[in-house]
mmCIF file of C-alpha atoms in Angstrom:
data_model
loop_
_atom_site.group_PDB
_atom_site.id
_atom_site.type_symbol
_atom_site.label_atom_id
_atom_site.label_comp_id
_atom_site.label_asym_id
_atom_site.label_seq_id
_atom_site.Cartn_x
_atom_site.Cartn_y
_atom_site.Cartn_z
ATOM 1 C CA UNK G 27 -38.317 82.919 -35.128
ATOM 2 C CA UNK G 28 -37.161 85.299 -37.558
ATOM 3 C CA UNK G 29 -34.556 84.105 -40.391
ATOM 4 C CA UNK G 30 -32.061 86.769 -38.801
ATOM 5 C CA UNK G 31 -31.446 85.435 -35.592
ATOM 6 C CA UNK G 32 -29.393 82.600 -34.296
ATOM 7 C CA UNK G 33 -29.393 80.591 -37.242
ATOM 8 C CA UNK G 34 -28.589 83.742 -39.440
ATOM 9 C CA UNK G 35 -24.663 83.959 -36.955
ATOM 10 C CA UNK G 36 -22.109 84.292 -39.946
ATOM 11 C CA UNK G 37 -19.269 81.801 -39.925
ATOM 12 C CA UNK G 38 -16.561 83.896 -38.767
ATOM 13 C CA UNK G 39 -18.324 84.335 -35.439
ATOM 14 C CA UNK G 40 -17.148 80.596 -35.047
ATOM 15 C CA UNK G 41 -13.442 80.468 -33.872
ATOM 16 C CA UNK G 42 -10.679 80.802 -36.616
ATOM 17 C CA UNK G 43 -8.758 77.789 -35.536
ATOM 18 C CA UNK G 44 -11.911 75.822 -36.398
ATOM 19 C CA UNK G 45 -12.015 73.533 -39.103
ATOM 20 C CA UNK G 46 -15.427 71.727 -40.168
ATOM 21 C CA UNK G 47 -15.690 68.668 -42.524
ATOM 22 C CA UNK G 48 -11.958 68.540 -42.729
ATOM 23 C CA UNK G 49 -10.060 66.128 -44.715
ATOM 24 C CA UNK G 50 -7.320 65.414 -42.807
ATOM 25 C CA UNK G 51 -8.101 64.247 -38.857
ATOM 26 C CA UNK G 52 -5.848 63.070 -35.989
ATOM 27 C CA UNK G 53 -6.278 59.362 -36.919
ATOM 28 C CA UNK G 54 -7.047 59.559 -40.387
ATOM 29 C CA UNK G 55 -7.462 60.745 -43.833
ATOM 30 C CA UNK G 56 -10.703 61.027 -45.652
ATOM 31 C CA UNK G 57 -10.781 59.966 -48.577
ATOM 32 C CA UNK G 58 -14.068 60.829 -49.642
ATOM 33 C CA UNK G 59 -17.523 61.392 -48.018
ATOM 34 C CA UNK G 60 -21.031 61.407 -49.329
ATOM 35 C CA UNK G 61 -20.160 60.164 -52.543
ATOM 36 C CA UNK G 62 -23.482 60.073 -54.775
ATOM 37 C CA UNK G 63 -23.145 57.181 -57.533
ATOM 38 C CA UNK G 64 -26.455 57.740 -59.862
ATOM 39 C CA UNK G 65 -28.251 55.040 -62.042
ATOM 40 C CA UNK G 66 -31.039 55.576 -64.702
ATOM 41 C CA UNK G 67 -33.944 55.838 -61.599
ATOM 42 C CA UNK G 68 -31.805 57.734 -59.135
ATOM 43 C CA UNK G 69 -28.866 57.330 -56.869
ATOM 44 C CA UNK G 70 -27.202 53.829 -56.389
ATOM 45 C CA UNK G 71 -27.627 54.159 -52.705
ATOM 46 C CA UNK G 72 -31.459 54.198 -52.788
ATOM 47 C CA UNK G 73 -31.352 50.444 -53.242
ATOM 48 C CA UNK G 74 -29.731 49.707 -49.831
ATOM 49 C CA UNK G 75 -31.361 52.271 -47.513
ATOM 50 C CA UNK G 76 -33.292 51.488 -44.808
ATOM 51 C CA UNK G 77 -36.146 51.866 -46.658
ATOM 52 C CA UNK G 78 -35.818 49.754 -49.497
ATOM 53 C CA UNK G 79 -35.469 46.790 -47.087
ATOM 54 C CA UNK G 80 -39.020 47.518 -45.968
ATOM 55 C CA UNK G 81 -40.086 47.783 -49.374
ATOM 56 C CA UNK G 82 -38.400 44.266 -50.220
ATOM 57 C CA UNK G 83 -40.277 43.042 -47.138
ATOM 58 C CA UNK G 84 -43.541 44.459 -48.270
ATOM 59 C CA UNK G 85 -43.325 42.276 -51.611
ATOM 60 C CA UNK G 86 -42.536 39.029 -50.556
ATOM 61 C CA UNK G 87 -45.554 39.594 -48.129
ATOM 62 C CA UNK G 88 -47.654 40.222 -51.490
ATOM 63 C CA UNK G 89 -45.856 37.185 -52.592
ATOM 64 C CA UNK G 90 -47.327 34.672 -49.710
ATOM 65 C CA UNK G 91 -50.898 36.244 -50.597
ATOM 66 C CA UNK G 92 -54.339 37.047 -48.332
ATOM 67 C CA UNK G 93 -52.745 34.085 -45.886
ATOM 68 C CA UNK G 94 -50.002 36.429 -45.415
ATOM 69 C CA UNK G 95 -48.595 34.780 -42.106
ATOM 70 C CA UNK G 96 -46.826 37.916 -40.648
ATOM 71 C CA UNK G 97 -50.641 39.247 -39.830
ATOM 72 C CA UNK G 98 -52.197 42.314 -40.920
ATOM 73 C CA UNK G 99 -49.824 44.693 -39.754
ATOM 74 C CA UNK G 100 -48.904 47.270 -42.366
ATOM 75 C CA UNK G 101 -44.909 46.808 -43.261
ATOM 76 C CA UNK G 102 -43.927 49.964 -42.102
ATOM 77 C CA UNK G 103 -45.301 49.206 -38.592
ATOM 78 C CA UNK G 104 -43.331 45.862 -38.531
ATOM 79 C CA UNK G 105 -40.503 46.836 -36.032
ATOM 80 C CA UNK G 106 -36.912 45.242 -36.167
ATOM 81 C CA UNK G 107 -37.864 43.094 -33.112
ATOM 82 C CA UNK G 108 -41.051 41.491 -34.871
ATOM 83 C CA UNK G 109 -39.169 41.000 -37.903
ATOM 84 C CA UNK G 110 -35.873 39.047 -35.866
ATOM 85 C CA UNK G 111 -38.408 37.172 -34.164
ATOM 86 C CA UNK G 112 -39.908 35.843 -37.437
ATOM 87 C CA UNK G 113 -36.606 35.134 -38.119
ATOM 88 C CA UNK G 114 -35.449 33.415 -34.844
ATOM 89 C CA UNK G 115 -38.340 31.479 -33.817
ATOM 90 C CA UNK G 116 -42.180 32.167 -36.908
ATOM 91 C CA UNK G 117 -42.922 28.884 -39.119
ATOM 92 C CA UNK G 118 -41.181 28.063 -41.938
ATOM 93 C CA UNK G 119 -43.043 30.297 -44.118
ATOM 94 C CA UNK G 120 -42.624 33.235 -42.023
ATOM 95 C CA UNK G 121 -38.928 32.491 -41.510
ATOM 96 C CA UNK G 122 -38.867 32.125 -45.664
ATOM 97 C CA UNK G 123 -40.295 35.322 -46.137
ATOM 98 C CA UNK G 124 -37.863 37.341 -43.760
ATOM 99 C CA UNK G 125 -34.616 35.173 -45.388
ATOM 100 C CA UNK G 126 -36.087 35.907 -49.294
ATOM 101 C CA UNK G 127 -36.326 39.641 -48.284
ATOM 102 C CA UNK G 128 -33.075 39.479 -46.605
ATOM 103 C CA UNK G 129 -30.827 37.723 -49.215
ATOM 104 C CA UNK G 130 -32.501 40.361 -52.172
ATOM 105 C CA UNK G 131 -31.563 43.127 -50.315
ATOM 106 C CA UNK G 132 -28.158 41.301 -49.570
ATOM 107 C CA UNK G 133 -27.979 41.221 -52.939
ATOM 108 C CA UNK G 134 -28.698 45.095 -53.564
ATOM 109 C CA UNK G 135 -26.360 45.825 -50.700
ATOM 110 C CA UNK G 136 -23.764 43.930 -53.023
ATOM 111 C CA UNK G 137 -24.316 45.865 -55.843
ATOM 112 C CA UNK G 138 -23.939 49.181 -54.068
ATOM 113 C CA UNK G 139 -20.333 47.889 -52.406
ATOM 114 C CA UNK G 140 -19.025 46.375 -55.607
ATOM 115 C CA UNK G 141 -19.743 49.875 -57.453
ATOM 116 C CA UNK G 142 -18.139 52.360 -55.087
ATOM 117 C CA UNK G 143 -15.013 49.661 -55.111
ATOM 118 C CA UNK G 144 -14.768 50.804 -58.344
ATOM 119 C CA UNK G 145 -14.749 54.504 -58.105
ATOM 120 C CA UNK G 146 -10.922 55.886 -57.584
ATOM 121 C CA UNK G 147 -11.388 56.795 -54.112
ATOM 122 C CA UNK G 148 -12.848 53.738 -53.017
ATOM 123 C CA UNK G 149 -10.383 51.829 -54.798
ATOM 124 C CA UNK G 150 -8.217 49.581 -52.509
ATOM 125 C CA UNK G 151 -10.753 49.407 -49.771
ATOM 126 C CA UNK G 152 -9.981 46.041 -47.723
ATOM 127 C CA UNK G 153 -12.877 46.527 -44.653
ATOM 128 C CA UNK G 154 -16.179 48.708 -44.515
ATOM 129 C CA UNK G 155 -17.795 49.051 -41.493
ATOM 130 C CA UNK G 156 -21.787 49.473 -41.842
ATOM 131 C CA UNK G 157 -23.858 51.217 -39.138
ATOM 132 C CA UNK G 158 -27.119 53.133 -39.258
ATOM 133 C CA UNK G 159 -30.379 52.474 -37.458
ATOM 134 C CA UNK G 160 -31.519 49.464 -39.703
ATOM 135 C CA UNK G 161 -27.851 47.831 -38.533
ATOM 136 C CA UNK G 162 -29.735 46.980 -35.145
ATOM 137 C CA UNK G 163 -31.673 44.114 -36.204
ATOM 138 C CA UNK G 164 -30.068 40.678 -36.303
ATOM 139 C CA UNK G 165 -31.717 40.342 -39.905
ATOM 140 C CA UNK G 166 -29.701 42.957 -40.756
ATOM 141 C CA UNK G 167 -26.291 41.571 -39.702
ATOM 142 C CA UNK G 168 -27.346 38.305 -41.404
ATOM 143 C CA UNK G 169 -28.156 40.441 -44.495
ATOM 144 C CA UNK G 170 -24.484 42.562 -44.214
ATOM 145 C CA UNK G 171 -22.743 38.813 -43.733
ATOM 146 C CA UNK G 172 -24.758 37.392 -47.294
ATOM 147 C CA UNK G 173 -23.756 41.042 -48.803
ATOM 148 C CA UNK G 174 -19.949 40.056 -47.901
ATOM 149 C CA UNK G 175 -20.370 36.463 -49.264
ATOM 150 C CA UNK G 176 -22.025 37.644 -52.628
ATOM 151 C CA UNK G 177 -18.908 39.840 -53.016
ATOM 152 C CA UNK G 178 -16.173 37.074 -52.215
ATOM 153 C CA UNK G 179 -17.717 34.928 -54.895
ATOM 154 C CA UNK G 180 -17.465 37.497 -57.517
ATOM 155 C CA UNK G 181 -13.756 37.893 -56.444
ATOM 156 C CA UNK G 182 -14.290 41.327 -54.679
ATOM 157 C CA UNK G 183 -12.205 40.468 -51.311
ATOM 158 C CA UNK G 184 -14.233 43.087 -48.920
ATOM 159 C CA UNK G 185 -14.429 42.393 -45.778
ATOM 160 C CA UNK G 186 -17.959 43.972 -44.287
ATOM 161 C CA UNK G 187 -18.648 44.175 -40.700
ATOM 162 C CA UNK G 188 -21.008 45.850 -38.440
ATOM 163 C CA UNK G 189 -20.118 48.626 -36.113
ATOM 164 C CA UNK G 190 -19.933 47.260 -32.822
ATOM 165 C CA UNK G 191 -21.346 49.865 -30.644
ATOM 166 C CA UNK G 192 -25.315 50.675 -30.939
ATOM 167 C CA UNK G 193 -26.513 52.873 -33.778
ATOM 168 C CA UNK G 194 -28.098 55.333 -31.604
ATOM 169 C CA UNK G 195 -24.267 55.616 -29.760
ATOM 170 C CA UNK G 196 -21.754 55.353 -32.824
ATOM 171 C CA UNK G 197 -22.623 58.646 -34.055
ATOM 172 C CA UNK G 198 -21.980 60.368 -30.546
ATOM 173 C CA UNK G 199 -18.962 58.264 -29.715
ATOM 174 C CA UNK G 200 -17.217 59.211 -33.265
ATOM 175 C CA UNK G 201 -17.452 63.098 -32.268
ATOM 176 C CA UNK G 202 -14.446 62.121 -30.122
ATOM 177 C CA UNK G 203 -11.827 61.854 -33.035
ATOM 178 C CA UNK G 204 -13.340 65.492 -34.180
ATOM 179 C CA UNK G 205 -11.626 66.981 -30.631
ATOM 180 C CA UNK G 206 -8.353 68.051 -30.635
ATOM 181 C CA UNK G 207 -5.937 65.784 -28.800
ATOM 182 C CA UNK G 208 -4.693 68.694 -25.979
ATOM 183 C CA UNK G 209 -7.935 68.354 -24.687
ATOM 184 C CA UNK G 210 -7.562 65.079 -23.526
ATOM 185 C CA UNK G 211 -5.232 65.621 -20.897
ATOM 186 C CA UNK G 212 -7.528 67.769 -18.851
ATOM 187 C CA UNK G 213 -11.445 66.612 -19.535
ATOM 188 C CA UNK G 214 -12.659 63.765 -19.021
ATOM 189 C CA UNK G 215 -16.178 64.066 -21.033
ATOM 190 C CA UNK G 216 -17.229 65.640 -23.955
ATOM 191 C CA UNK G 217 -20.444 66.843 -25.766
ATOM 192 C CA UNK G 218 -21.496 65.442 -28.969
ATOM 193 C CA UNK G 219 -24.893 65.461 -31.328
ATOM 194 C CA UNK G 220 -25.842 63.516 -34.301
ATOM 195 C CA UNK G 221 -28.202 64.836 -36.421
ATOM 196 C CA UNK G 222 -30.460 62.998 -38.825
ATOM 197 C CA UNK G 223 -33.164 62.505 -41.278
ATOM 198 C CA UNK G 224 -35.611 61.932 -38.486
ATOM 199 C CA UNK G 225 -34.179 61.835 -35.239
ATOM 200 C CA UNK G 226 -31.764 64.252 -33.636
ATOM 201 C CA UNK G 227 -29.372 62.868 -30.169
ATOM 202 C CA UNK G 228 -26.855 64.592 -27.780
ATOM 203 C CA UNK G 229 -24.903 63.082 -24.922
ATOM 204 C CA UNK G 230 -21.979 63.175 -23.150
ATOM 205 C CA UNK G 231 -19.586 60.864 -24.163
ATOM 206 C CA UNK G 232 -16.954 59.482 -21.521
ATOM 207 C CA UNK G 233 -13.417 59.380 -23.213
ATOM 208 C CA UNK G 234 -12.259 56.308 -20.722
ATOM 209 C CA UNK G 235 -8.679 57.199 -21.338
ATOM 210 C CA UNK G 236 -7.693 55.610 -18.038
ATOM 211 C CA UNK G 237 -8.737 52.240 -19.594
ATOM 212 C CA UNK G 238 -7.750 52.783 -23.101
ATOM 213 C CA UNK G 239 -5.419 55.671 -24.890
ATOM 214 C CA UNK G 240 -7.010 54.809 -28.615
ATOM 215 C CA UNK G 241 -10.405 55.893 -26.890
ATOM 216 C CA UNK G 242 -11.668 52.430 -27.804
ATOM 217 C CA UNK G 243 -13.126 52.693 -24.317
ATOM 218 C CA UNK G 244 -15.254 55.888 -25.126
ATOM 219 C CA UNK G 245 -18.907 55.501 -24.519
ATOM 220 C CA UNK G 246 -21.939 57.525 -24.098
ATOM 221 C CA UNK G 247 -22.381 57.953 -20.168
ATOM 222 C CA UNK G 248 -26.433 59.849 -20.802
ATOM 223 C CA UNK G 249 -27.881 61.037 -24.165
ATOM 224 C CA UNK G 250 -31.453 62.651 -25.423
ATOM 225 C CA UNK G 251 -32.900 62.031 -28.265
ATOM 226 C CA UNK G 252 -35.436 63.533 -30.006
ATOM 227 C CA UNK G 253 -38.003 62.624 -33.034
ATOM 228 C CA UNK G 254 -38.061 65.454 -35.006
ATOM 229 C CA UNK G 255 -39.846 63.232 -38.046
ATOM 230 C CA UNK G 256 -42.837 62.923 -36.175
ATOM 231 C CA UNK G 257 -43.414 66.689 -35.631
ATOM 232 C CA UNK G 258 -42.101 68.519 -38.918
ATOM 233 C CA UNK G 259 -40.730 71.395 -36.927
ATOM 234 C CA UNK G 260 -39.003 74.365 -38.631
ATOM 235 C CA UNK G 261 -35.450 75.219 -38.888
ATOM 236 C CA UNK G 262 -35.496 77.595 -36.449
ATOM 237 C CA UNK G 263 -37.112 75.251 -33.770
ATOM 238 C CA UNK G 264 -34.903 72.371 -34.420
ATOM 239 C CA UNK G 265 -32.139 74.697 -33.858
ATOM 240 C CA UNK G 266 -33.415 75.682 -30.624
ATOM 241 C CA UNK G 267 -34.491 72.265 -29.585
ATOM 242 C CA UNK G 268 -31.017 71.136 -30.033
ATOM 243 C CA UNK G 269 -29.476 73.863 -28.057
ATOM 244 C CA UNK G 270 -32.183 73.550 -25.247
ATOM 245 C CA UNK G 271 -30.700 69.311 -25.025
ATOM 246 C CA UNK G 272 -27.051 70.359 -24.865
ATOM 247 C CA UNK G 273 -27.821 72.926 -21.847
ATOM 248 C CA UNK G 274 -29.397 70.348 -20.489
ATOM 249 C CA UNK G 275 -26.215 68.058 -20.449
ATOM 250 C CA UNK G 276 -24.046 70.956 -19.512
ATOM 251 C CA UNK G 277 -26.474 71.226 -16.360
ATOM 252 C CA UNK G 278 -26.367 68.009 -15.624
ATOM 253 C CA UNK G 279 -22.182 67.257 -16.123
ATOM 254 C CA UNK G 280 -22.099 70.580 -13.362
ATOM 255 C CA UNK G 281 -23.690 68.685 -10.800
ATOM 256 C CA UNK G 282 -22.324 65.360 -11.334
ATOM 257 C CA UNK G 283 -19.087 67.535 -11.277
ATOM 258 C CA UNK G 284 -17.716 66.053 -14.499
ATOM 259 C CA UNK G 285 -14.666 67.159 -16.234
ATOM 260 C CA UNK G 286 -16.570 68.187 -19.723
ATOM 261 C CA UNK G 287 -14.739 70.011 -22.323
ATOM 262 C CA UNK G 288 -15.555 73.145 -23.579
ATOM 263 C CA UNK G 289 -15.984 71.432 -27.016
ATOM 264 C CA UNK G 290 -19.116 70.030 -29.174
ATOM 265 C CA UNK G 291 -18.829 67.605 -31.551
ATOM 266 C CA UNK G 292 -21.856 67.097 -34.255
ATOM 267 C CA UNK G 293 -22.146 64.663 -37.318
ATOM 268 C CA UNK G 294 -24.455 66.016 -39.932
ATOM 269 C CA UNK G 295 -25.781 64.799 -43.095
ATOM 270 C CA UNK G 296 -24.681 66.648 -46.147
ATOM 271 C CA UNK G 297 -21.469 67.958 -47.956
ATOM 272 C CA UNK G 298 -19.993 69.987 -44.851
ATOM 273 C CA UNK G 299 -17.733 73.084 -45.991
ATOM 274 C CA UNK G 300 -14.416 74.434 -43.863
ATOM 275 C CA UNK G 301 -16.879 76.787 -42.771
ATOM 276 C CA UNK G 302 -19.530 74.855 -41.089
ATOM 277 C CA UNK G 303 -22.460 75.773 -43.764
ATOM 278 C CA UNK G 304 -24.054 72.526 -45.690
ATOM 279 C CA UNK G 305 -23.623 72.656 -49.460
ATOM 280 C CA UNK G 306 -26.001 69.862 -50.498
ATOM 281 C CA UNK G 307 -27.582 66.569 -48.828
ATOM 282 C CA UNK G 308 -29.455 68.013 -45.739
ATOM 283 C CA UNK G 309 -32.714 67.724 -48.060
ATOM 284 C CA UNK G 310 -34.306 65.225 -45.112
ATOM 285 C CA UNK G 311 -33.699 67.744 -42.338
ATOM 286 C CA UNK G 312 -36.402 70.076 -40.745
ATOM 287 C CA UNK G 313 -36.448 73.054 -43.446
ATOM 288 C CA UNK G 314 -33.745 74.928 -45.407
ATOM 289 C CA UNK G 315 -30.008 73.535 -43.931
ATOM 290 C CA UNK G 316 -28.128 74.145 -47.026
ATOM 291 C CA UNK G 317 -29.069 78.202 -46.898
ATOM 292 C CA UNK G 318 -26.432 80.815 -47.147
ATOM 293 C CA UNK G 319 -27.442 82.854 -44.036
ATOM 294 C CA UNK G 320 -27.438 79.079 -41.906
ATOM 295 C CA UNK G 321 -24.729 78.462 -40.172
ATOM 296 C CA UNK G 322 -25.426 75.688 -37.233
ATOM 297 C CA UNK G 323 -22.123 75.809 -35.629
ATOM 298 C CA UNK G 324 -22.245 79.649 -35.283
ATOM 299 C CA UNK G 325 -25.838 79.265 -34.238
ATOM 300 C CA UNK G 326 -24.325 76.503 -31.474
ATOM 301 C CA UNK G 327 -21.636 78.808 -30.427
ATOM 302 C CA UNK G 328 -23.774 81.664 -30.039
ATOM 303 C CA UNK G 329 -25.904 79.827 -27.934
ATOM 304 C CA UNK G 330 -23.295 78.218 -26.055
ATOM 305 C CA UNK G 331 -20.421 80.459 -26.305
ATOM 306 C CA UNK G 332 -18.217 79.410 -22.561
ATOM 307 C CA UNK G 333 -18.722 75.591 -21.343
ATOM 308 C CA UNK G 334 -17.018 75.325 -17.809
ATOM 309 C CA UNK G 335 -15.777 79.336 -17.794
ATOM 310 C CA UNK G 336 -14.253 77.971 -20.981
ATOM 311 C CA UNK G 337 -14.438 79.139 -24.566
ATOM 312 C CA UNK G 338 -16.874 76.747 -26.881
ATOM 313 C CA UNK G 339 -15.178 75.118 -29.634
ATOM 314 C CA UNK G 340 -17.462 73.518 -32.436
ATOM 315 C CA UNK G 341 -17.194 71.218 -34.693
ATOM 316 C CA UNK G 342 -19.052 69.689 -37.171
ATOM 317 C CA UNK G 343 -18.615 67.024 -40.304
ATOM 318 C CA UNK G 344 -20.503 64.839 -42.253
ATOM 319 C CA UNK G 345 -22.152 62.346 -40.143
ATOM 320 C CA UNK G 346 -21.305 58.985 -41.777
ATOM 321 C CA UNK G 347 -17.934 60.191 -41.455
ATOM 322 C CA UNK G 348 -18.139 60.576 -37.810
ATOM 323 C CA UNK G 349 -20.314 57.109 -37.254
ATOM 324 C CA UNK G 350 -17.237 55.847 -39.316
ATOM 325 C CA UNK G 351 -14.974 57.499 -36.789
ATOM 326 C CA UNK G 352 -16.285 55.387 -33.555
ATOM 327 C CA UNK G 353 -14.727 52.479 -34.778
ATOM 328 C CA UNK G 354 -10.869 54.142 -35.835
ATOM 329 C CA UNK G 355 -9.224 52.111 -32.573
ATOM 330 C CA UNK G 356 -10.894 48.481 -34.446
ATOM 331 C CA UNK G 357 -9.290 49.362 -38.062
ATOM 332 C CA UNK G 358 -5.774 49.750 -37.286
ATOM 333 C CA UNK G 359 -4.747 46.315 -38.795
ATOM 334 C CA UNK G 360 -5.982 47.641 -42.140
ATOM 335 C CA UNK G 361 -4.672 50.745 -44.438
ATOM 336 C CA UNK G 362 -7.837 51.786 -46.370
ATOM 337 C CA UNK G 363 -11.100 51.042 -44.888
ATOM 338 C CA UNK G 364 -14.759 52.375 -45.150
ATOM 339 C CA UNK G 365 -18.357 52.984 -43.663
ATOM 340 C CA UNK G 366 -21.483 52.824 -44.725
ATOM 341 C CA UNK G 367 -24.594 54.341 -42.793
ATOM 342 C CA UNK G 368 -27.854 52.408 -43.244
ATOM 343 C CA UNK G 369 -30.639 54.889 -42.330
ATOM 344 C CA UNK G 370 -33.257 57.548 -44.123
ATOM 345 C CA UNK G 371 -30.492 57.910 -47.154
ATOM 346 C CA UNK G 372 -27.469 55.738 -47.376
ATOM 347 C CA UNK G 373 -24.600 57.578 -45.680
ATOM 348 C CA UNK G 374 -20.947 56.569 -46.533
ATOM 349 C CA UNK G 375 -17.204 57.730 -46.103
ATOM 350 C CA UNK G 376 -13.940 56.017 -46.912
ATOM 351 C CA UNK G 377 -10.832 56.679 -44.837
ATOM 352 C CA UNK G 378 -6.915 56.131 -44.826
ATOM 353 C CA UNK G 379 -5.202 54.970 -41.409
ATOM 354 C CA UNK G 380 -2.824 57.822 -40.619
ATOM 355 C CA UNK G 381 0.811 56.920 -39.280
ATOM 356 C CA UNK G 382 1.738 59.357 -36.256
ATOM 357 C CA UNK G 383 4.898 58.987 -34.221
ATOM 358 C CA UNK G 384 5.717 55.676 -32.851
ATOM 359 C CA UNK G 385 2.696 54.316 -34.468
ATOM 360 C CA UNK G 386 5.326 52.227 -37.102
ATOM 361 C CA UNK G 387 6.070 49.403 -34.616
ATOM 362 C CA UNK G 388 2.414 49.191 -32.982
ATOM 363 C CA UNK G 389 0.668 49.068 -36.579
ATOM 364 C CA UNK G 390 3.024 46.630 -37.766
ATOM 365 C CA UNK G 391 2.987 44.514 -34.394
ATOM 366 C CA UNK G 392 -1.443 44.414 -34.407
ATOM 367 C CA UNK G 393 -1.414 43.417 -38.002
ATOM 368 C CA UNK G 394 0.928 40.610 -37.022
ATOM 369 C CA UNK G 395 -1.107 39.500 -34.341
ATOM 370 C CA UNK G 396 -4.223 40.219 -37.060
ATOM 371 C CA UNK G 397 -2.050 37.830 -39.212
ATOM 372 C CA UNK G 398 -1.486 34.952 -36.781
ATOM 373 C CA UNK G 399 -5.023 35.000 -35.605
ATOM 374 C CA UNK G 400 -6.464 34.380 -38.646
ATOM 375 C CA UNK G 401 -4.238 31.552 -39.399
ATOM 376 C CA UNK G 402 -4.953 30.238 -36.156
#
């Protein structure tokens, strides 16, 4: 496809009243997004990603020499099953090699929390909340828990925690703090995409506001997902792709007869301007995202312009900010809190709890509870 075409839609064919990577949401401020620390070799954040775990993995292996006892099996094959297996249940040296892999990249992890602690927006932070595809092993978690230890004993009192819901749902269920509140009292479901380095996902997520008003019921009722990584499509393509899933779930919420919004909520990497183009960190998506004639909430709206007989509103923001939004209802017994996105980079957003009316006497009353619990 041509570069004028969908993708080439200029902003202002996108609703006025939209706002994209906004600073200032329902629940919360944010206080900063995709912050980039660098170091001599790069940026801090290369040193926790998902794939310098792998690589940490690989050299231990090296380590144990030709009687390697993880097999022959290339590193990057290992999946996070086989490696919480060796973990759970290999022989001693197996289990050594997957614990010395996991406490040095514990230790990296570390390093990466206790330096954005220091930066002025990060200052403060009492709870981060990590997430990301590498989050779904239980190495992982035991690797997040040593990262919080390390801290303590340096007399950094973070609290770090894994986000409770699945990585491949987080970033769909966090689109639902991107909708504005009025649309809550008359849908039921709404549509959301995450977009990353190598796969992209869209469902419908189910707001469950008859079980819980803080939407810490929300989940994803049916989602697609799609590998993008393994074909190296074009811009154009992945565009289309995407808006080929979400018809798909419109089609399907018709004849279920669900009460879908006429909204779409999408986490993308990258610094995300007010008017929905990227202006830097989409480098690991399919072509050319931070152009100036892209635009892929225009391109979604043109493609989608009604849902339901109903105008299309889109928005879009960063998407460690929106994984970091799934878990807004769990933070409320803590001002300033934090997320960090272990996948292809190392996504990460820090927020302030916003007070709204009558939200003094509940805040104060859960942090009380928070309070006696952990004295109990």
């Amino acid at each position: 496809m041509a570069e004028k075409s969908r993708a080439a839609v200029p902003a202002k064919a996108v609703p006025p009243a939209v706002s994209h990577g906004a600073s200032t949401l329902s629940a919360v401020t944010i206080d900063a997004s995709n912050s980039q620390l660098r170091e001599e070799d790069g940026f801090l954040g290369d040193r926790a990603r998902r794939a310098a775990f792998f690589a940490i993995l690989d050299r231990w292996r090296a380590v144990a020499g030709v009687e390697d006892p993880l097999g022959e099996e290339p590193t990057s094959a290992i999946s996070k099953r086989q490696i919480d297996d060796f973990l759970r249940e290999g022989n001693a040296v197996e289990q050594a090699i997957v614990l010395s892999a996991v406490e040095e990249y514990a230790q990296e992890l570390s390093t990466v929390v206790r330096r954005l602690l220091r930066t002025r927006e990060w200052r403060g932070t009492e709870r981060i909340a990590v997430g990301g595809g590498l989050k779904a092993g239980r190495f992982a978690e035991v690797a997040i828990a040593r990262a919080e230890l390390i801290a303590r004993a340096q007399d950094v009192p973070i609290e770090l925690r894994p986000i409770p819901h699945h990585p491949d749902e987080a970033g769909l269920i966090g689109a639902v703090h991107l909708a504005p509140s009025w649309m809550f009292a008359s849908f039921g479901e709404i549509l959301a995409v995450d977009i990353g380095g190598t796969n992209i996902r869209a469902g419908i997520v189910r707001l469950s506001l008859d079980k819980a008003e803080d939407l810490s019921k929300a989940k994803v009722r049916t989602s697609q997902i799609w590998r993008h990584g393994d074909e190296d499509p074009k811009r154009e393509h992945a565009v289309e792709r995407l808006v080929d899933m979400l018809k798909e779930l419109i089609a399907e919420a018709e004849k279920e007869g669900l009460s879908l919004a006429p909204f779409i909520g999408v986490g993308c990497p990258g610094l995300i301007e007010s008017d929905g183009s990227i202006a830097a960190g989409a480098q690991n998506l399919p072509g050319n995202w931070e152009s100036s004639r892209f635009n892929l909430p225009a391109a979604l709206w043109e493609a989608i312009p009604e849902i339901g007989g109903r105008e299309t509103t889109v928005v879009m923001h960063n998407d460690a900010v929106v994984q970091g939004l799934s878990v807004v209802p769990f933070m409320q017994d803590v001002a300033h809190w934090g997320v960090l996105t272990i996948g292809t980079g190392l996504g990460n957003a820090r927020f302030t709890n916003r007070s709204r009316p009558n939200d003094e006497e509940k805040t104060a009353a859960t942090r009380s509870k928070a309070k006696e619990k952990a004295k109990g």
